[in-house]
PDB file of C-alpha atoms in Angstrom:
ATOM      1  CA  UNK A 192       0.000   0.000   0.000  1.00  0.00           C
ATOM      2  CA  UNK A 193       0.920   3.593  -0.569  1.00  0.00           C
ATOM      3  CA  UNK A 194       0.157   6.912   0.643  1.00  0.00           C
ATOM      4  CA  UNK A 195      -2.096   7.821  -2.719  1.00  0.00           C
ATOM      5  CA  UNK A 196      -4.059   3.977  -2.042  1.00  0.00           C
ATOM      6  CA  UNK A 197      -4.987   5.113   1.324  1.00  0.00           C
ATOM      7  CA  UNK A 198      -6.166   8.584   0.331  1.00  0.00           C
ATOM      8  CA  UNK A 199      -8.135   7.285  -2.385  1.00  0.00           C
ATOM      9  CA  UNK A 200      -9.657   4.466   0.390  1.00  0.00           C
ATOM     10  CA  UNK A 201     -10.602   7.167   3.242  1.00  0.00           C
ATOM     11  CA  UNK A 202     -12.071   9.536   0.711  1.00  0.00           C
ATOM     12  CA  UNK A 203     -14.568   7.029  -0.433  1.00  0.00           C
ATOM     13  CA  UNK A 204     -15.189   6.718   3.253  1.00  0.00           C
ATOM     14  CA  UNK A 205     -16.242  10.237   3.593  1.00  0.00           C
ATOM     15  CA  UNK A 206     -17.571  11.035  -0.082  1.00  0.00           C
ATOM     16  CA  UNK A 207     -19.464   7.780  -0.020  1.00  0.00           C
ATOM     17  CA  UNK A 208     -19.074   7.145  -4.148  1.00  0.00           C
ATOM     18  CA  UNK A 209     -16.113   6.870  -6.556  1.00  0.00           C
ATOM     19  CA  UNK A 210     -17.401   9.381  -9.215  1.00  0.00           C
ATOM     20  CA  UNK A 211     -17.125  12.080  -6.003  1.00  0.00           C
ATOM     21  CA  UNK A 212     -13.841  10.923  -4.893  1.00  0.00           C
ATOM     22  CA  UNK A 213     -12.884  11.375  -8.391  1.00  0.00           C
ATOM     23  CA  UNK A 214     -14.125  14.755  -9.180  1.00  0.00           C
ATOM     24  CA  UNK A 215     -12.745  15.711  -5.389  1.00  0.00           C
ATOM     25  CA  UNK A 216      -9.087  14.583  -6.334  1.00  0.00           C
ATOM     26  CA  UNK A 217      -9.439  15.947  -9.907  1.00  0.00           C
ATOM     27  CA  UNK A 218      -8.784  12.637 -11.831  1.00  0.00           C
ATOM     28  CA  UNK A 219     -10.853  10.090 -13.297  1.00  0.00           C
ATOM     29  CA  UNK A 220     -13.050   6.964 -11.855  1.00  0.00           C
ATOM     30  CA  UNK A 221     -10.972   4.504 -13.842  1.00  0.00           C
ATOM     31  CA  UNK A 222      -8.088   5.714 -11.946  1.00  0.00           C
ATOM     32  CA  UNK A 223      -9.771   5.785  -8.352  1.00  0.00           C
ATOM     33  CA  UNK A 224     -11.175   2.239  -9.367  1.00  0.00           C
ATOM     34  CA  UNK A 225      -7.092   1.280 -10.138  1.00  0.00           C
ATOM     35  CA  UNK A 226      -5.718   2.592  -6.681  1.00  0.00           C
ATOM     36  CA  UNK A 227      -8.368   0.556  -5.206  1.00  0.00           C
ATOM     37  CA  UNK A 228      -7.826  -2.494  -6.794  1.00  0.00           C
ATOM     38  CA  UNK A 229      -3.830  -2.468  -6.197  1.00  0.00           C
ATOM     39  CA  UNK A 230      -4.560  -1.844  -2.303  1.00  0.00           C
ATOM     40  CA  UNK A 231      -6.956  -4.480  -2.000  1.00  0.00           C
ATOM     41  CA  UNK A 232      -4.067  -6.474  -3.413  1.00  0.00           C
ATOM     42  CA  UNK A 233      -2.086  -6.294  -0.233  1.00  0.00           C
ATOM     43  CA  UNK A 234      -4.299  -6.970   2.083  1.00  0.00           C
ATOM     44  CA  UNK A 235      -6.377 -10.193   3.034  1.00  0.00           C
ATOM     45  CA  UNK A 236      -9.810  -9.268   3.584  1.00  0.00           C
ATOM     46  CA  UNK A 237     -12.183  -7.049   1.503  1.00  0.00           C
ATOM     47  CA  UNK A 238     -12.043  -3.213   1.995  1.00  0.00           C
ATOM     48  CA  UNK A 239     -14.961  -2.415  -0.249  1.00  0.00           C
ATOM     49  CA  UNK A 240     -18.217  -3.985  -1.046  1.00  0.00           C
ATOM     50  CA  UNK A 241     -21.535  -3.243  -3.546  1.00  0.00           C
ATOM     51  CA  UNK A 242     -24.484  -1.412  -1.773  1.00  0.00           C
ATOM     52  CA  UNK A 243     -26.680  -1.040  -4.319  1.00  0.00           C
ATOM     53  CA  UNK A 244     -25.271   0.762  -6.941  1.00  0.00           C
ATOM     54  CA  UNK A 245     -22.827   2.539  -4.546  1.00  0.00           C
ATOM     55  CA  UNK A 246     -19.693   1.107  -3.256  1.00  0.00           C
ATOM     56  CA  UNK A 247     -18.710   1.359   0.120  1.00  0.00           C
ATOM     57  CA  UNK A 248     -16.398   0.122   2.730  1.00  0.00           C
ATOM     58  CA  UNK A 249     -16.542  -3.084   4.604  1.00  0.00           C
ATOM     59  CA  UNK A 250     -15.256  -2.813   8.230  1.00  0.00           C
ATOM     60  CA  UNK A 251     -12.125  -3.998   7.547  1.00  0.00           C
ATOM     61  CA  UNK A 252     -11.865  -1.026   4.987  1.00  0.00           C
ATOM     62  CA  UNK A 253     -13.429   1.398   7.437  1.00  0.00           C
ATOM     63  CA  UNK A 254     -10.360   0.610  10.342  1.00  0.00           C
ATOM     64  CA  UNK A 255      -8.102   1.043   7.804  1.00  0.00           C
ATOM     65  CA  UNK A 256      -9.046   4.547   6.300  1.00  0.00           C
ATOM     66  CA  UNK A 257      -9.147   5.658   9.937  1.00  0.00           C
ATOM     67  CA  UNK A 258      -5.747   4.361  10.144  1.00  0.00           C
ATOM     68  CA  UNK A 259      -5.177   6.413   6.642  1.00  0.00           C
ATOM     69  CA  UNK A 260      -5.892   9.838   8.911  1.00  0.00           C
ATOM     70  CA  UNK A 261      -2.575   8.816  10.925  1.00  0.00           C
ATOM     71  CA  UNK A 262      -0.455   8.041   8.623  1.00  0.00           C
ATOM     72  CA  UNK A 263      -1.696  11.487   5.911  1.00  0.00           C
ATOM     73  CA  UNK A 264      -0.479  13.232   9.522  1.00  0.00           C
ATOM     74  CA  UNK A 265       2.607  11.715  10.292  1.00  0.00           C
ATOM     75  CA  UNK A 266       3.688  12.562   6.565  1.00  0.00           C
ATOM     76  CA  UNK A 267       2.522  15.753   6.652  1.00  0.00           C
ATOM     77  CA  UNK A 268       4.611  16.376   9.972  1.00  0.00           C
ATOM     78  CA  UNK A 269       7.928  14.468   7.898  1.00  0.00           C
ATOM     79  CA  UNK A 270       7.504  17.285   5.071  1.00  0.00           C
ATOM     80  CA  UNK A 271       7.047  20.297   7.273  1.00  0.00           C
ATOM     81  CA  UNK A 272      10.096  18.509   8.810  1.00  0.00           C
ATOM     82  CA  UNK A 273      12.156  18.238   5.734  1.00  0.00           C
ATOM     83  CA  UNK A 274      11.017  21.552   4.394  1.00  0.00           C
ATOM     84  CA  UNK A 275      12.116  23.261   7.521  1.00  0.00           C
ATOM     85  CA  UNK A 276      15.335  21.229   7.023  1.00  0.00           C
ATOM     86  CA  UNK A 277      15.844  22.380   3.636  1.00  0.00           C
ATOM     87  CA  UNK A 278      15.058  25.828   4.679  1.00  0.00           C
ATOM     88  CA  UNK A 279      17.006  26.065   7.817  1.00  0.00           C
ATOM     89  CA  UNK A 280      19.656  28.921   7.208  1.00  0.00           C
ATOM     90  CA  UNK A 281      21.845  28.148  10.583  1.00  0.00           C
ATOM     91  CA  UNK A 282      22.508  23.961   9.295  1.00  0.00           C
ATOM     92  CA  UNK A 283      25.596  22.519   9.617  1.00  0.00           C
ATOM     93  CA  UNK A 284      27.676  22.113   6.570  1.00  0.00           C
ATOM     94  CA  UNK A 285      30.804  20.027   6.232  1.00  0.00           C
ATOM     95  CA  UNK A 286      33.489  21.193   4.114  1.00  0.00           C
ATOM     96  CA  UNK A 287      36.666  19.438   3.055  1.00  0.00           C
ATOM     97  CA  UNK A 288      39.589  20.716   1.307  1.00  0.00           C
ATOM     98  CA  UNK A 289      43.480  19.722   0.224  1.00  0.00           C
ATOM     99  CA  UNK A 290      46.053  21.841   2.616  1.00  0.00           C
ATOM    100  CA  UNK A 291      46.705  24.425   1.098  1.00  0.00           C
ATOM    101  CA  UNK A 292      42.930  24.973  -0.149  1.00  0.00           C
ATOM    102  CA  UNK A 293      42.109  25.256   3.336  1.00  0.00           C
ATOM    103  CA  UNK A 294      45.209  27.184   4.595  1.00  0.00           C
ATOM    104  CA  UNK A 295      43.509  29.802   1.818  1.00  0.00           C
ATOM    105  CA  UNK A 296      39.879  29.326   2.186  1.00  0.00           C
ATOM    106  CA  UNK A 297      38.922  28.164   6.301  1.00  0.00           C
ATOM    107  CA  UNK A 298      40.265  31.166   7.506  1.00  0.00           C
ATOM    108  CA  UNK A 299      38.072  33.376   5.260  1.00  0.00           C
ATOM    109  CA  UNK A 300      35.259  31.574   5.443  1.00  0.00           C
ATOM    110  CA  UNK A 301      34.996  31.543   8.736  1.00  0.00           C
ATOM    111  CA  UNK A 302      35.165  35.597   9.348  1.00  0.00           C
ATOM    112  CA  UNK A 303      32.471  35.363   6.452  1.00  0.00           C
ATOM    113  CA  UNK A 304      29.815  33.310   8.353  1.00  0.00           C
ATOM    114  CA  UNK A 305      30.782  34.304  12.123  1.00  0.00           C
ATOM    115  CA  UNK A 306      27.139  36.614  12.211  1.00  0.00           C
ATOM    116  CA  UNK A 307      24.006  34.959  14.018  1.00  0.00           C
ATOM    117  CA  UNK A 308      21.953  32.843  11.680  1.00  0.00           C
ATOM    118  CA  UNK A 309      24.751  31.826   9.278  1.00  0.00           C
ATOM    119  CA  UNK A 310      25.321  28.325   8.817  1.00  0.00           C
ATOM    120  CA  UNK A 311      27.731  26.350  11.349  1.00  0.00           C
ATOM    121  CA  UNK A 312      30.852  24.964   9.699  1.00  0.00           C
ATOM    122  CA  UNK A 313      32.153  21.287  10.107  1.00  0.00           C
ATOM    123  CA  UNK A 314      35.305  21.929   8.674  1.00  0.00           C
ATOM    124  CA  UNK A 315      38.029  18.848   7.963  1.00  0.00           C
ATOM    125  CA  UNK A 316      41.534  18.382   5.672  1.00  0.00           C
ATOM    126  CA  UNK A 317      41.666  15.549   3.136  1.00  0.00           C
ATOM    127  CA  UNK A 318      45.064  15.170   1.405  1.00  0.00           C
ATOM    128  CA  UNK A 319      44.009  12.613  -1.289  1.00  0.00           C
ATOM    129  CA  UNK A 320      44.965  12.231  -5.203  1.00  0.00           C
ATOM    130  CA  UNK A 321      42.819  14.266  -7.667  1.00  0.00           C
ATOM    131  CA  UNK A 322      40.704  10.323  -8.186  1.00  0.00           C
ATOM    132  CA  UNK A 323      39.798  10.591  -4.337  1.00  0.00           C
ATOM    133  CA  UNK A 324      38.370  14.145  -4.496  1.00  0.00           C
ATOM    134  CA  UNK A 325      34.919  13.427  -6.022  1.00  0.00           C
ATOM    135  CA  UNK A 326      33.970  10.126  -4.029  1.00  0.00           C
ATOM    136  CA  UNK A 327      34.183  12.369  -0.392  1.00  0.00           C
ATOM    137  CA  UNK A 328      31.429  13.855  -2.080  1.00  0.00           C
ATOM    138  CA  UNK A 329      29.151  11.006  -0.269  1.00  0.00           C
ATOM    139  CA  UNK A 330      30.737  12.219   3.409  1.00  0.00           C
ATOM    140  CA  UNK A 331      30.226  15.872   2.806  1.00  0.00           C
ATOM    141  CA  UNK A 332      28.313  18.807   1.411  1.00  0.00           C
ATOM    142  CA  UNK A 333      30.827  20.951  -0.102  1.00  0.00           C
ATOM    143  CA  UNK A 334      34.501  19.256  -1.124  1.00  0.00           C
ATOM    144  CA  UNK A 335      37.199  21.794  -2.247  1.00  0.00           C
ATOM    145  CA  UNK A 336      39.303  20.027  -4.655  1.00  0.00           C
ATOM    146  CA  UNK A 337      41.783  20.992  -7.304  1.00  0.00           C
ATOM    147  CA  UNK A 338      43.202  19.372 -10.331  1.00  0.00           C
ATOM    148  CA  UNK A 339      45.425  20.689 -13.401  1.00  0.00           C
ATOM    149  CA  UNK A 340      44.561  22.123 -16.320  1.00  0.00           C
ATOM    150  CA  UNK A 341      45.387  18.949 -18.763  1.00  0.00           C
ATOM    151  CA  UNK A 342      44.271  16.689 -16.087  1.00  0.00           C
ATOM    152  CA  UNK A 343      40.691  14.666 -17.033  1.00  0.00           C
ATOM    153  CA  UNK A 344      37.624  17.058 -16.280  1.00  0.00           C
ATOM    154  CA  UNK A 345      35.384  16.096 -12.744  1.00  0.00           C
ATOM    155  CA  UNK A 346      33.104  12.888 -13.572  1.00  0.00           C
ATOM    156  CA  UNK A 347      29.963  14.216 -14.183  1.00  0.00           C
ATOM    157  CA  UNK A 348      28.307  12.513 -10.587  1.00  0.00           C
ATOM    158  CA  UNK A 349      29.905  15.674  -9.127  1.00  0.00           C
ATOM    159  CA  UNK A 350      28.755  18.987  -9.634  1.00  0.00           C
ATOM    160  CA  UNK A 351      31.995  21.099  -9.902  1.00  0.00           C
ATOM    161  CA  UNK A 352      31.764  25.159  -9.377  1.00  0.00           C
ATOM    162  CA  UNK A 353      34.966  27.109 -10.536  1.00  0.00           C
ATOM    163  CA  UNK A 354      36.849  29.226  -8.012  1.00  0.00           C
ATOM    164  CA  UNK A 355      40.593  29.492  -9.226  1.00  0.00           C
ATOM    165  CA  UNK A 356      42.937  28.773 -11.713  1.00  0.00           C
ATOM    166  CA  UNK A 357      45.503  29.310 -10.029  1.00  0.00           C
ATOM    167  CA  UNK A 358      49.477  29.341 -11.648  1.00  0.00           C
ATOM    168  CA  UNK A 359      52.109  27.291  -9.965  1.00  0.00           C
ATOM    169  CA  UNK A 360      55.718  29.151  -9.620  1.00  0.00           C
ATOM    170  CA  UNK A 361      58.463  27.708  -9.017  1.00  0.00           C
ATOM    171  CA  UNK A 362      60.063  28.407  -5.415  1.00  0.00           C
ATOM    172  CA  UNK A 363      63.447  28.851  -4.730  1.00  0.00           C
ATOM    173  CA  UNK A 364      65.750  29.679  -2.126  1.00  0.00           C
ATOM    174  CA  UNK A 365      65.982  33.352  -1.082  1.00  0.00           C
ATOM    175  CA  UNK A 366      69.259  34.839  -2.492  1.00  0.00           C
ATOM    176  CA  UNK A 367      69.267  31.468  -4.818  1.00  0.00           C
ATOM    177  CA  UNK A 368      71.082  32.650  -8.167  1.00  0.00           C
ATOM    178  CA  UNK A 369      67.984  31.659 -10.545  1.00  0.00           C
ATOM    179  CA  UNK A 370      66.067  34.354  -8.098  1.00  0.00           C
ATOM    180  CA  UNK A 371      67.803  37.101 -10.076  1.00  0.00           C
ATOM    181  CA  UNK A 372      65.598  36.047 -13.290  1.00  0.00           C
ATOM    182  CA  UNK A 373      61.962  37.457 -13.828  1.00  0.00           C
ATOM    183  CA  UNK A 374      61.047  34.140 -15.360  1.00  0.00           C
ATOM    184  CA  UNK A 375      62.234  30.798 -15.332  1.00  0.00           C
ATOM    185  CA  UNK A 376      62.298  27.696 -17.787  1.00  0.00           C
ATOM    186  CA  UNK A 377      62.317  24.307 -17.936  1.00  0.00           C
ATOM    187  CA  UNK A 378      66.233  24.048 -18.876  1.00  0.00           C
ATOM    188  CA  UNK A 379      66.760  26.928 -16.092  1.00  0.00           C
ATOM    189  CA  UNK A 380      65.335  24.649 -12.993  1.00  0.00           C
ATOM    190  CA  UNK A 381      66.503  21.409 -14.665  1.00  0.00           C
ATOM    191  CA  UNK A 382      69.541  20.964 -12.993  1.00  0.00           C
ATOM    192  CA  UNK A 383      68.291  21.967  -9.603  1.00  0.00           C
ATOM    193  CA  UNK A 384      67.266  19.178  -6.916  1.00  0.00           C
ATOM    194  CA  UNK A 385      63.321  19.052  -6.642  1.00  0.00           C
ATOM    195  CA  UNK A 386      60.608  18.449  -3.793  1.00  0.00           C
ATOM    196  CA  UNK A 387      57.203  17.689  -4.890  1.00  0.00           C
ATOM    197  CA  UNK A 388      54.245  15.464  -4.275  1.00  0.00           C
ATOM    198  CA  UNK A 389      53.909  11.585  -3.917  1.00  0.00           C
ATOM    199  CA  UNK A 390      52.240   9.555  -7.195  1.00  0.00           C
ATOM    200  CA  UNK A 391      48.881  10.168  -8.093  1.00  0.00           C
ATOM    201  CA  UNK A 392      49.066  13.572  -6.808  1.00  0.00           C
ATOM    202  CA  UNK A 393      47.863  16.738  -9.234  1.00  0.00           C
ATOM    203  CA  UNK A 394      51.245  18.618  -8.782  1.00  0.00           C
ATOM    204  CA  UNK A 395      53.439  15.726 -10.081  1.00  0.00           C
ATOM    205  CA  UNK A 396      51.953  15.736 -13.523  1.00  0.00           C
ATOM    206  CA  UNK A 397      53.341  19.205 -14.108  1.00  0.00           C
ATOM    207  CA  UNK A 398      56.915  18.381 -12.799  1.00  0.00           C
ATOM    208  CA  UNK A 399      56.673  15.285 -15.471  1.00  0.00           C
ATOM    209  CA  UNK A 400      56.241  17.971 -17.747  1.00  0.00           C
ATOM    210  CA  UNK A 401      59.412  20.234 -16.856  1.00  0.00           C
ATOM    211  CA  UNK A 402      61.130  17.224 -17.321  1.00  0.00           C
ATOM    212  CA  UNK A 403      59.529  16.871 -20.762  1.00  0.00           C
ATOM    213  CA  UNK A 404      60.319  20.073 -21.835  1.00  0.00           C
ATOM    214  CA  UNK A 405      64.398  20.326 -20.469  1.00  0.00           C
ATOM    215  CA  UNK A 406      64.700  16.464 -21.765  1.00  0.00           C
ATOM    216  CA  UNK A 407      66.469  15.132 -19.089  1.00  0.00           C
ATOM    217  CA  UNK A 408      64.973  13.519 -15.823  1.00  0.00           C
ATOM    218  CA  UNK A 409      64.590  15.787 -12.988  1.00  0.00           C
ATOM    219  CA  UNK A 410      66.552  14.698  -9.305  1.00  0.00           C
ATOM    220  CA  UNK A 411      63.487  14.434  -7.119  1.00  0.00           C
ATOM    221  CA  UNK A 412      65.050  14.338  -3.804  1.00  0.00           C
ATOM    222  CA  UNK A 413      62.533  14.812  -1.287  1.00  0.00           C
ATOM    223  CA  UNK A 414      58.343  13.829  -1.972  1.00  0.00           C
ATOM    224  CA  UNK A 415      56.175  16.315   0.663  1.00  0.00           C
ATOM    225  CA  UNK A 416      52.516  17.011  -0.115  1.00  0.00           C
ATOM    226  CA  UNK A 417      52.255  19.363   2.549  1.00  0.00           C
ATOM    227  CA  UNK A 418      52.887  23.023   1.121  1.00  0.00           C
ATOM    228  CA  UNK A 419      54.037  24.781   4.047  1.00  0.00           C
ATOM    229  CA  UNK A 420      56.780  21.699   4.724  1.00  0.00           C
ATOM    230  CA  UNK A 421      57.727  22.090   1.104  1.00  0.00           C
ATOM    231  CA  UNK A 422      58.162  25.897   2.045  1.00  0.00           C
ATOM    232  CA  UNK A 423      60.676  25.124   4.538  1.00  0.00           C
ATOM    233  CA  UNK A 424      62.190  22.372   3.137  1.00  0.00           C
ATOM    234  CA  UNK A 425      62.608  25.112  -0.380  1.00  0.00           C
ATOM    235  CA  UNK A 426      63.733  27.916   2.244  1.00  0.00           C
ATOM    236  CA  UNK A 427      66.849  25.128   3.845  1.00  0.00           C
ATOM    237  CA  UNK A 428      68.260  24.846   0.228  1.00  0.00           C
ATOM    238  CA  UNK A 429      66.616  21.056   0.063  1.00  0.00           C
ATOM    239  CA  UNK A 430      65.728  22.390  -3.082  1.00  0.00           C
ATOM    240  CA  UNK A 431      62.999  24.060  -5.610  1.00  0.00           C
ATOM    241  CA  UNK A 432      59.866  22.996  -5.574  1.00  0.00           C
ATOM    242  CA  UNK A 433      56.107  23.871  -7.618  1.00  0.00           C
ATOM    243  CA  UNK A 434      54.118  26.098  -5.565  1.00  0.00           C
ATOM    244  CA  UNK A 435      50.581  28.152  -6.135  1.00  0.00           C
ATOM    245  CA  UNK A 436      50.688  31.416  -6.316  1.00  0.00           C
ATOM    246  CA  UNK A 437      47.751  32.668  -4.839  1.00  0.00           C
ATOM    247  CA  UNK A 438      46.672  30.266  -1.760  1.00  0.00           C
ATOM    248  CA  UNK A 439      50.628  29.475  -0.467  1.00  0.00           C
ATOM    249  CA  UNK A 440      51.767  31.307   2.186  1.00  0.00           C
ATOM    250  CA  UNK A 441      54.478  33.679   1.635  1.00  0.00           C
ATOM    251  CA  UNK A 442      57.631  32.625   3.381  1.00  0.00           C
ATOM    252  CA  UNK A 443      60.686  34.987   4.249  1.00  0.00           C
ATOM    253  CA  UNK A 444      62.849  32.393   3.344  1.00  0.00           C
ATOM    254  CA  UNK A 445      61.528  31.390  -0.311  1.00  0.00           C
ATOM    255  CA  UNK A 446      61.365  33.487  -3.586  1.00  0.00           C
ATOM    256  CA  UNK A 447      58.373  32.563  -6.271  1.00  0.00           C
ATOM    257  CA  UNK A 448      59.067  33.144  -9.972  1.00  0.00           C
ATOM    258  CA  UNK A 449      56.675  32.294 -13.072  1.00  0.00           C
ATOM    259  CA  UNK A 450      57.872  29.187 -15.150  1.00  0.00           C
ATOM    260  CA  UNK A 451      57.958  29.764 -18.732  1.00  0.00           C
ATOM    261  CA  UNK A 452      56.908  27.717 -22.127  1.00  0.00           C
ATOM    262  CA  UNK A 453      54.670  25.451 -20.135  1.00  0.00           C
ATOM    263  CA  UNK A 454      51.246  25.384 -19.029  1.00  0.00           C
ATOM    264  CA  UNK A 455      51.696  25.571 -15.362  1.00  0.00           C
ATOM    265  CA  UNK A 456      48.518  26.397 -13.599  1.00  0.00           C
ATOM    266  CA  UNK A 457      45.821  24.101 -11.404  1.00  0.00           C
ATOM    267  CA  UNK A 458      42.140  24.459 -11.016  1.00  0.00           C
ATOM    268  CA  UNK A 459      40.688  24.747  -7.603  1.00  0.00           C
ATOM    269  CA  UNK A 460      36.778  23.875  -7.524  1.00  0.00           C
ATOM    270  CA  UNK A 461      34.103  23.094  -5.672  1.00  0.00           C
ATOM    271  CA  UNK A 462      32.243  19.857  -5.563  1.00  0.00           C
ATOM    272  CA  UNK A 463      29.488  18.392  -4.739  1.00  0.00           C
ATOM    273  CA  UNK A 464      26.527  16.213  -5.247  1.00  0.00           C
ATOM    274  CA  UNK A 465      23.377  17.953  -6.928  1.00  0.00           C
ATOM    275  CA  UNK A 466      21.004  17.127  -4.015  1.00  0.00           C
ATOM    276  CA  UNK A 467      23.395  18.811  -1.217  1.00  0.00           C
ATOM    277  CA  UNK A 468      22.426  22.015  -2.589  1.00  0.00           C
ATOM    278  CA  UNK A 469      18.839  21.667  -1.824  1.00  0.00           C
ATOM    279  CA  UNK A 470      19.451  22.715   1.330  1.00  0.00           C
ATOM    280  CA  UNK A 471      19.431  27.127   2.073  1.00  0.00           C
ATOM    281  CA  UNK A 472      23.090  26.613   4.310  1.00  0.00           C
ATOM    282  CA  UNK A 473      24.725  24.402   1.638  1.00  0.00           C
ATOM    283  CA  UNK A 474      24.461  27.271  -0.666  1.00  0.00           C
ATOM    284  CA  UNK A 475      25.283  30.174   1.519  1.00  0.00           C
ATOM    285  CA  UNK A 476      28.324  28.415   2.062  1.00  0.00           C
ATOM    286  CA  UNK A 477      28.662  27.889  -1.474  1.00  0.00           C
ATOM    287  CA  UNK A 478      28.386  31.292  -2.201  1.00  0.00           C
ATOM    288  CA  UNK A 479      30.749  32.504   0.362  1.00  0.00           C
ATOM    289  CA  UNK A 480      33.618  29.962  -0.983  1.00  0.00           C
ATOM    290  CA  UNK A 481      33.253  31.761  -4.615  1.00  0.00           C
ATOM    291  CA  UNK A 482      33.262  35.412  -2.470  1.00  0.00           C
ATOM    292  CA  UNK A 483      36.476  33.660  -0.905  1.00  0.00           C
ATOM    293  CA  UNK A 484      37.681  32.599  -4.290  1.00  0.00           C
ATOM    294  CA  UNK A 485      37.758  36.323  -5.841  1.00  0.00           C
ATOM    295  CA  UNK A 486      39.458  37.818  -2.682  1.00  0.00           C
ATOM    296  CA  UNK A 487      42.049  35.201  -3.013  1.00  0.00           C
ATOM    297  CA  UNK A 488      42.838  36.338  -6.315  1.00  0.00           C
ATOM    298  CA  UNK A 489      42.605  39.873  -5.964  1.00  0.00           C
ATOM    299  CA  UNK A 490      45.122  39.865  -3.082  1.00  0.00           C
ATOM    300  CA  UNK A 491      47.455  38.215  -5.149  1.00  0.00           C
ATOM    301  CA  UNK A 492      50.081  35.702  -3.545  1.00  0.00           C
ATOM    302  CA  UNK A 493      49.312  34.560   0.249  1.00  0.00           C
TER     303      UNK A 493
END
């Protein structure tokens, strides 16, 4: 039995003839007749009989359209539940982000939503390879994740909002002799020992690709995801590394410069699945991330 079955079944009750319960729930008597015939389906004893011309209810059919009254309520309650839910502005949201993506974003989102009646933040880290990203889509609402530009596009399950694309410099040393240079290439950094990510990470792909483009293999000494480890580990002479330019934070000890003749740049997005955003908080928060997003990128580097 369903919700539209019992309607159907305590509106003959009360209306005392299919042709009225039709014209009262605006369809036809073939179609009351239907929903009366798949409820009597599930249950063992009669719910209507012929009085005359007229059908009616037995007593069986009776109990059970009383019954109907509860169970119209209790939905009705559920959906002014749900729709309060949906509509709540204060909700929790949980967001997740890389490192650095949160080093940028947390701080501003939280000074953004700190007035009474914004949503409460859940806030967590996940370090995970670009393939991990859209599958924490199922533990929370809003995932900031961030891939590069020749990497394959979000799988459509997710729903993916732009907020950066964001260049990756290369980081050296302070006082390091490449620092002198406005730009850098491929055959400049070549020789140099490198830091960068572990395997399956988004950063390594563009490494591979300064290796590419100088034709030689690159001396990958030290694998840290972590950006401000990388930082320190660049600033100690362990090395040069990738870095973003925009949500990094600056670091007395470490110079950025642009890398030349290759396409170095990431894109940091939003994801999520389509149903979160059903819900008011979900895309307040939303909102505030792509607010976030342009502040990040008019302020330039961290």
């Amino acid at each position: 039995m369903d919700e539209r079955q019992l309607r159907v079944l305590r509106e003959l009750g009360e209306l005392g003839s299919v042709t009225a319960v039709a014209e009262a729930l605006r369809v036809t008597p073939s179609a009351i007749s239907q929903q009366l015939r798949l409820l009597q389906r599930s249950i063992p004893v009669p719910l209507t009989e012929r009085a005359g011309r007229r059908l009616v209810l037995t007593a069986a059919g009776q109990a059970l359209a009383d019954a109907a009254i509860g169970v119209e309520t209790a939905l009705a309650r559920a959906r002014h539940t749900i729709d309060e839910y949906v509509d709540e502005p204060d909700g929790t949201v949980s967001v997740a982000a890389f490192h650095s993506g949160a080093a940028a974003f947390y701080p501003l989102l939280l000074r953004r939503l700190d007035a009474p009646g914004s949503p409460r933040l859940a806030l967590h880290d996940e370090d995970v390879a670009q393939a991990g990203f859209p599958p924490l889509t199922r533990t929370y609402d809003l995932v900031v994740a961030h891939r590069l530009d020749h990497a394959p596009p979000w799988p459509r399950t997710a729903v993916a909002t732009p907020l950066l694309r964001e260049p990756l410099d290369i980081a050296l040393p302070v006082g390091h002799p490449l620092a002198t240079r406005s730009v850098l290439t491929a055959q400049d950094v070549a020789d140099q020992p490198w830091i960068t990510v572990h395997d399956g990470f988004p950063l390594l792909a563009t490494v591979e690709a300064v290796s590419a483009a100088a034709g030689r293999r690159l001396d990958i000494v030290h694998r840290v995801n972590e950006i401000s480890v990388v930082a320190e580990v660049v600033a100690a002479g362990g090395g040069v590394a990738l870095m973003p330019r925009w949500t990094s934070r600056p670091h007395p000890g470490v110079t950025l410069r642009p890398l030349g003749g290759i396409e170095a740049h990431r894109h940091v997005d939003v994801l999520h699945r389509p149903e979160r955003t059903a819900r008011r908080a979900v895309r307040t928060v939303l909102s505030e991330l792509v607010e976030a997003a342009e502040t990040i990128r008019c302020r330039g580097p961290a």
